[in-house]
Coordinates of C-alpha atoms and ligand atoms in Angstrom, one line a residue:
X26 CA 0.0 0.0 0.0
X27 CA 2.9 2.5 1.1
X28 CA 4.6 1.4 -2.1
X29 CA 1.6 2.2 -4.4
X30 CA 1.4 5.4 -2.7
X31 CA 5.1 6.4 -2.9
X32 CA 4.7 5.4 -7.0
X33 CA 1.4 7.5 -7.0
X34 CA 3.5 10.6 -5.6
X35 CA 6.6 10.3 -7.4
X36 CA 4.8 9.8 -10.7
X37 CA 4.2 12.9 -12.1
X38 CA 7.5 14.1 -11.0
X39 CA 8.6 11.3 -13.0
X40 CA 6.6 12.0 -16.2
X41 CA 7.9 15.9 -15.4
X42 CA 11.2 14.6 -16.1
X43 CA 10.8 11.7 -18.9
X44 CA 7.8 13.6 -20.8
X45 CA 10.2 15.8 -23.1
X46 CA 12.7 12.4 -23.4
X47 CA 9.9 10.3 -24.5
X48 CA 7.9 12.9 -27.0
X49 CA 11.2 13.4 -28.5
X50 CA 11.5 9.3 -29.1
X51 CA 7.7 9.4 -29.8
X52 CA 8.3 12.2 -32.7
X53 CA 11.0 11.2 -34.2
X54 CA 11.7 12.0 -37.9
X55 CA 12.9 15.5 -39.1
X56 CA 12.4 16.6 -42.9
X57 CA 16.2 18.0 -43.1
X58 CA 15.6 18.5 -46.8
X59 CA 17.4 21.6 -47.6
X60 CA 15.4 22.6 -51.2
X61 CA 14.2 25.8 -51.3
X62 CA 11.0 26.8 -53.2
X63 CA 11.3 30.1 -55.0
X64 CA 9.2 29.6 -58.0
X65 CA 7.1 26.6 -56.9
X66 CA 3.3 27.1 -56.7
X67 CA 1.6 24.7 -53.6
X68 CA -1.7 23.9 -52.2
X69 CA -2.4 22.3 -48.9
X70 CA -6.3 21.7 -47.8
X71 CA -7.1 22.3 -44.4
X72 CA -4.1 24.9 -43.5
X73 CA -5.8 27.2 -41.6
X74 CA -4.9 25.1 -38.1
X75 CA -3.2 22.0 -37.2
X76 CA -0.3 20.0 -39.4
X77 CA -1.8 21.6 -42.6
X78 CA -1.2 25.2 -41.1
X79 CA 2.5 24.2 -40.1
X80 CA 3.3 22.7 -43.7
X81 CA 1.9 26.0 -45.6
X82 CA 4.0 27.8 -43.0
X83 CA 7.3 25.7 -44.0
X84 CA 6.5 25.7 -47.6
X85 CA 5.8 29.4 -47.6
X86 CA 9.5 29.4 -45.5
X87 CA 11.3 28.0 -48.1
X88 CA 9.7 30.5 -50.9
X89 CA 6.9 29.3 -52.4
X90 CA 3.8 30.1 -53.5
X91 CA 1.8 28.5 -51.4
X92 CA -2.5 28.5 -51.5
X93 CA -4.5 27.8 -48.4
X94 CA -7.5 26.2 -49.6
X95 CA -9.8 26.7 -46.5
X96 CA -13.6 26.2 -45.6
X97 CA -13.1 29.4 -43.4
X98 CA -11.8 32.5 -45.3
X99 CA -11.8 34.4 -42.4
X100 CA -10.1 31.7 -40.4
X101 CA -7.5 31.2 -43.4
X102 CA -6.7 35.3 -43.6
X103 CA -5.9 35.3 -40.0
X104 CA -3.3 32.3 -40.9
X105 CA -2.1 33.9 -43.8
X106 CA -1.5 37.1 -42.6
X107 CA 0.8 35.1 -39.5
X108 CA 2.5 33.3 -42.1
X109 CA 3.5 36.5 -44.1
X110 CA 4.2 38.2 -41.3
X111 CA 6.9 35.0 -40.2
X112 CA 8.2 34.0 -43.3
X113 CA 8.5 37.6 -45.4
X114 CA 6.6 35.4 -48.0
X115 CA 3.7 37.7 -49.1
X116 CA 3.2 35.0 -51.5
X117 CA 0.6 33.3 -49.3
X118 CA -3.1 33.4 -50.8
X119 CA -6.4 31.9 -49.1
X120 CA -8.8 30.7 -51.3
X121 CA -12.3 28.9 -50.2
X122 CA -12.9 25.1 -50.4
X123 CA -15.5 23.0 -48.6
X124 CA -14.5 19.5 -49.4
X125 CA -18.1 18.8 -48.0
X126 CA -19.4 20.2 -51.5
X127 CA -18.3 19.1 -54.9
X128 CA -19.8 22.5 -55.9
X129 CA -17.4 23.9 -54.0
X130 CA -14.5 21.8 -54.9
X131 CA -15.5 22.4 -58.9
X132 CA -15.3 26.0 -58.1
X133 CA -12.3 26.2 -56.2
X134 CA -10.3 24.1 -59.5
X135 CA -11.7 26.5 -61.9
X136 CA -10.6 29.6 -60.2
X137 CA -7.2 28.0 -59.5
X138 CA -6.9 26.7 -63.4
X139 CA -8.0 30.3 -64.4
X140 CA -5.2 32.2 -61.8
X141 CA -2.6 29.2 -62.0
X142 CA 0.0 28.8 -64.8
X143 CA 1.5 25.6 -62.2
X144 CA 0.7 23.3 -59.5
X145 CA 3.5 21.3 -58.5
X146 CA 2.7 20.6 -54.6
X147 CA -0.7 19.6 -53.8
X148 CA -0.9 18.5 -50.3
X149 CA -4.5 16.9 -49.3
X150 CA -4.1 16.9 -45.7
X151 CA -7.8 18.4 -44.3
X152 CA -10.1 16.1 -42.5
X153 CA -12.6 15.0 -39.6
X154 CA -12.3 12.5 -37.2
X155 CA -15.9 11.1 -35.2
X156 CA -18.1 13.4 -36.3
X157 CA -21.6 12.4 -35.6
X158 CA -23.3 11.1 -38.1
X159 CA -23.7 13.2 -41.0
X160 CA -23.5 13.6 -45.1
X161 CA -22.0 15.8 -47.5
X162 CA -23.8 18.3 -49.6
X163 CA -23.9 15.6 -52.1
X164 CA -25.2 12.9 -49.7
X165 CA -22.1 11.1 -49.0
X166 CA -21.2 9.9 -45.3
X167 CA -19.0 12.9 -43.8
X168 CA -15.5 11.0 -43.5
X169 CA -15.6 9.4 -46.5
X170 CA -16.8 12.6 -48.1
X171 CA -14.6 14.8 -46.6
X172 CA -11.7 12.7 -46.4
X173 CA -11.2 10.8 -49.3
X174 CA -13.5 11.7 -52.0
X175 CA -13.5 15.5 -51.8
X176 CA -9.9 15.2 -52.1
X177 CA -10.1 12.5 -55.0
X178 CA -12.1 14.5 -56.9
X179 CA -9.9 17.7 -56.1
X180 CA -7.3 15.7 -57.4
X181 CA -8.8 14.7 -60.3
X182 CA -9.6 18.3 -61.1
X183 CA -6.4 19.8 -61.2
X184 CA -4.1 16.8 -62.6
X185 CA -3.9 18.1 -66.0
X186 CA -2.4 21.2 -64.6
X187 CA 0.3 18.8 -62.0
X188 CA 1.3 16.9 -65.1
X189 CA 2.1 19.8 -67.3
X190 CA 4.2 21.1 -64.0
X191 CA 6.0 17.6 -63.8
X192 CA 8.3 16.9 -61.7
X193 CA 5.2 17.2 -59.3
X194 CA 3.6 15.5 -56.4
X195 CA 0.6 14.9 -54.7
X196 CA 0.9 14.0 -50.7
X197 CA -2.2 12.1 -48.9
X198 CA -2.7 12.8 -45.4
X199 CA -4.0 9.4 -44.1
X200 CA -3.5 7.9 -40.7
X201 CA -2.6 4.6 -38.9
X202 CA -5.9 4.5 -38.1
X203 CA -6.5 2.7 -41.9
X204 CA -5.1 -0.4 -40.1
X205 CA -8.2 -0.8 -38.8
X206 CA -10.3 0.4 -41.9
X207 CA -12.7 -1.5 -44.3
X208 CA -14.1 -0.4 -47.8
X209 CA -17.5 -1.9 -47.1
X210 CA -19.3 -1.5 -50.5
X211 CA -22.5 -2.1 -49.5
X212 CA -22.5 0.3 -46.8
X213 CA -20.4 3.1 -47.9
X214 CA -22.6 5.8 -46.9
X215 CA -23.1 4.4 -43.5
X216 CA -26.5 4.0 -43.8
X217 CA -27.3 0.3 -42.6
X218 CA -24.4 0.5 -39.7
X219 CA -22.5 3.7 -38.7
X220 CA -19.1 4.1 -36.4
X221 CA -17.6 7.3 -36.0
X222 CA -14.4 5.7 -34.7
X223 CA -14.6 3.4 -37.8
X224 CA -15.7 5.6 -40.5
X225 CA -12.4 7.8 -40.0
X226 CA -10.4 4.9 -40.5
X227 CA -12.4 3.2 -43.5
X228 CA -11.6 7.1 -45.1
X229 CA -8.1 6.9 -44.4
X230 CA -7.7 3.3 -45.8
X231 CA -9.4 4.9 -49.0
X232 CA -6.4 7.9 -48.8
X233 CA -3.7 4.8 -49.1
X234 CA -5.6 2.7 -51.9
X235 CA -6.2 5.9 -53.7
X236 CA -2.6 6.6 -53.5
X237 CA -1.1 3.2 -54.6
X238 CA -4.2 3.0 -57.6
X239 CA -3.2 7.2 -58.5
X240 CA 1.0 6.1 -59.0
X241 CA 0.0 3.4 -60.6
X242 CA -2.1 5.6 -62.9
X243 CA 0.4 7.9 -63.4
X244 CA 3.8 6.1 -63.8
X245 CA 6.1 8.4 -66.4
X246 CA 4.0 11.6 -66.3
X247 CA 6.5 12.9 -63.8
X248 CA 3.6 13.2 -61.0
X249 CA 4.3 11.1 -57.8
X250 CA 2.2 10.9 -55.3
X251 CA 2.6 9.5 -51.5
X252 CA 0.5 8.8 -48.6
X253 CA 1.5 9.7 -44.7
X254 CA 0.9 9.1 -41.3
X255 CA 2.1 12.2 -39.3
X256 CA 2.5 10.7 -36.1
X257 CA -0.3 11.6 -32.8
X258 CA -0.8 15.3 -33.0
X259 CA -1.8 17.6 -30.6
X260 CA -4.1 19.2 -33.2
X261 CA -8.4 20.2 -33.3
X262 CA -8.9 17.3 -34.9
X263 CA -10.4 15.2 -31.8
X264 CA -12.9 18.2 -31.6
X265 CA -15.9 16.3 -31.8
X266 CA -14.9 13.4 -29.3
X267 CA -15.1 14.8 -25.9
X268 CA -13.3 11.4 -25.0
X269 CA -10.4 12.1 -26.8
X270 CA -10.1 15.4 -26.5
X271 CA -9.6 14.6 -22.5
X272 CA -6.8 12.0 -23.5
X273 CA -5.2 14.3 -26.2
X274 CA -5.5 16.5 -22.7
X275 CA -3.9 13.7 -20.9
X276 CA -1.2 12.9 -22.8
X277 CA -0.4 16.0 -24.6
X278 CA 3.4 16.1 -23.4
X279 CA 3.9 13.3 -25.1
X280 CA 2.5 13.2 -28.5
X281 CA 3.7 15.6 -31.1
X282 CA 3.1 19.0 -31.7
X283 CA 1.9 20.2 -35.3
X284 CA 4.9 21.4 -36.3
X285 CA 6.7 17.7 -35.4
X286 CA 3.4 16.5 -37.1
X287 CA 3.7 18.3 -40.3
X288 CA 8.1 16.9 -41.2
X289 CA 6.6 13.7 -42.4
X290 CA 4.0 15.4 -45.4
X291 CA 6.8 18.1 -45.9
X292 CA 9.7 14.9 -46.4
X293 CA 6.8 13.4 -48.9
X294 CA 6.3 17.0 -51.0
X295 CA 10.2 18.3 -51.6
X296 CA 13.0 15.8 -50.9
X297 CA 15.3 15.0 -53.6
X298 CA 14.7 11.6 -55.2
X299 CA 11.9 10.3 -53.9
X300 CA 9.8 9.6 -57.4
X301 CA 11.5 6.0 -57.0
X302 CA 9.2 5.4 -54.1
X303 CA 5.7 6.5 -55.8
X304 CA 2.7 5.4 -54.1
X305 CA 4.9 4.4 -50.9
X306 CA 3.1 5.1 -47.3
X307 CA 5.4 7.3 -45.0
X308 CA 5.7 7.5 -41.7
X309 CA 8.1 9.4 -39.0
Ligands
LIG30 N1 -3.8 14.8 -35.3 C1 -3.5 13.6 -35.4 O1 -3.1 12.9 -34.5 C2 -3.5 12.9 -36.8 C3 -3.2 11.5 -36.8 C4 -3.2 10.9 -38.1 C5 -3.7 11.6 -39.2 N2 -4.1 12.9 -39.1 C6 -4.5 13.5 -40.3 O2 -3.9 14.8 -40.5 C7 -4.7 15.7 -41.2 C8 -4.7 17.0 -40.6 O3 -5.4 16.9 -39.3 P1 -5.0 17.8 -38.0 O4 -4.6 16.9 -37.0 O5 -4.2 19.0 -38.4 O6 -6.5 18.3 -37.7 P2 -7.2 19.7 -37.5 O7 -6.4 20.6 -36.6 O8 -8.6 19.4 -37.1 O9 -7.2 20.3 -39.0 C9 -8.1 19.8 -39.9 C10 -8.3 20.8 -41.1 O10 -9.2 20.2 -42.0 C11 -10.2 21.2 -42.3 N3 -11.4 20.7 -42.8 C12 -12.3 19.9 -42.1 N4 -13.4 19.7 -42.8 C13 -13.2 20.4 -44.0 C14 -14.0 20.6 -45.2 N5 -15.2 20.1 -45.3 N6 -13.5 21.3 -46.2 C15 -12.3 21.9 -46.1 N7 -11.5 21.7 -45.0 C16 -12.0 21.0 -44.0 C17 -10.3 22.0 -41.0 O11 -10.9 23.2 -41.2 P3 -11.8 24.0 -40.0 O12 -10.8 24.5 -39.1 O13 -12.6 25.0 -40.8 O14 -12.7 22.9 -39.4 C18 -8.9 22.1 -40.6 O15 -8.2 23.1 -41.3 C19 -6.1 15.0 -41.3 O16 -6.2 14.4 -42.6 C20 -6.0 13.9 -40.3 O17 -6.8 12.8 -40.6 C21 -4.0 13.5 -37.9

């Protein structure tokens, strides 16, 4: 009983001590890359917060042009506006997509094709994790909406415009969550049985296959493509699971922050060499 108690009291003096140890082990890899981007045109969904925020911020650091395709302008100008103000890169442009919509998403590639002479870095990295259950404007269930298919067909739209940038890439912001993740074809719209917890990872199983099936696709057009897993990161993306919000609380010295979260999609979208490993899943 004394013991327990004396390992009760000593613990968080011991986690005080280990926590920065351990979330260093726990984050791991670094993109060291050292290519710079002056004359490179990006696009990363959802970088108005979180890893997708911290990869504009880097690509913008290194001298690209980099689009934040956001649902929330106003939320996006505000990040803009910090990453101009950090970088000296005025080069920093928000423009509005709701990968909830395909009306949205059509609009968003036609503006870009009309303003854009390039694309050579598209990074789909938005998404939602446990919503309740919900559809997209077009009926489909949220995650796989959201996640996969608003992003495929994003993709779609503006791969005319990576090939003719080639070398290019395209970098898919899965999870390890797909381990657990099922294309059930007879209940893709989680009609007949719905999981929250599920239907995240069914969507990010879709983000790998549609990565492996998209190389395949396009071997020798000088577009690669890659899927990640950024690691556990303190980011809003438990926002709609009071549950894990409480252990993202919890455990927050240890997991990574979204900088640390963001090295693994920036390794995927500018190191030198990497076309050999097309349709590879990456993960710090
Ligand atoms: N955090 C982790 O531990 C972790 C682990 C594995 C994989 N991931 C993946 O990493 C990616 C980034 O997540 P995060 O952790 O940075 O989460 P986050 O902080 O919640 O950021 C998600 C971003 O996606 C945007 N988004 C959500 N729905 C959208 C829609 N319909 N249209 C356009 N944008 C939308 C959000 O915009 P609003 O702010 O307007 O909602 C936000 O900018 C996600 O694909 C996630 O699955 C994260």
């Amino acid at each position: 009983m004394v013991g327990v108690l004396l390992l009760l009291l000593l613990l968080p003096f011991f986690l005080y001590i280990a926590a920065p140890k351990i979330r260093k082990m726990l984050s791991s890899g670094v993109c060291t890359s050292t290519v710079q981007l002056p004359g490179k045109v990006a696009v990363v969904t959802g970088a108005n917060t979180g890893i997708g925020k911290e990869t504009a911020k880097e690509l913008a650091q290194r001298g690209a042009r980099v689009y934040l395709a956001c649902r929330d302008i106003q939320k996006g100008e505000l990040v803009a506006r910090e990453i101009q103000t950090m970088t000296g890169n005025q080069q920093v442009l928000v423009r509005e997509l709701d990968l909830a919509d395909t009306k949205s998403i059509r609009a968003f590639a036609k503006d870009f094709l009309a303003e854009e002479k390039h694309l050579h870095i598209l990074i789909n990295n938005a998404g939602v994790m446990m919503c309740p259950y919900s559809k997209t404007a077009d009926g489909f269930e949220m995650h796989m909406g959201v996640n996969h298919l608003g992003h495929f067909l994003l993709t779609h739209l503006l791969l005319e415009k990576l090939k003719e940038s080639a070398p290019s890439r395209v970098v898919n912001v899965s999870s390890l969550a797909h381990h657990l993740g099922r294309i059930h074809f007879h209940n893709l719209q989680g009609e007949k049985f719905y999981n929250a917890g599920l239907a995240y990872c069914h969507s990010k199983l879709a983000n790998i296959l549609f990565t492996q099936e998209l190389a395949r696709r396009l071997k020798g057009s000088g577009v690669t493509t890659y899927s990640v897993h950024p690691g556990t990161v303190n980011s809003e993306l438990v926002r709609h699971s009071p549950f894990m919000k409480w252990m993202w609380w919890l455990f927050s010295f240890f997991i990574k922050t979204p900088k640390q979260g963001a090295q693994t999609s920036l390794y995927c979208a500018i190191t030198e060499g990497l076309e050999i490993l097309n349709g590879h899943h990456f993960r710090f």
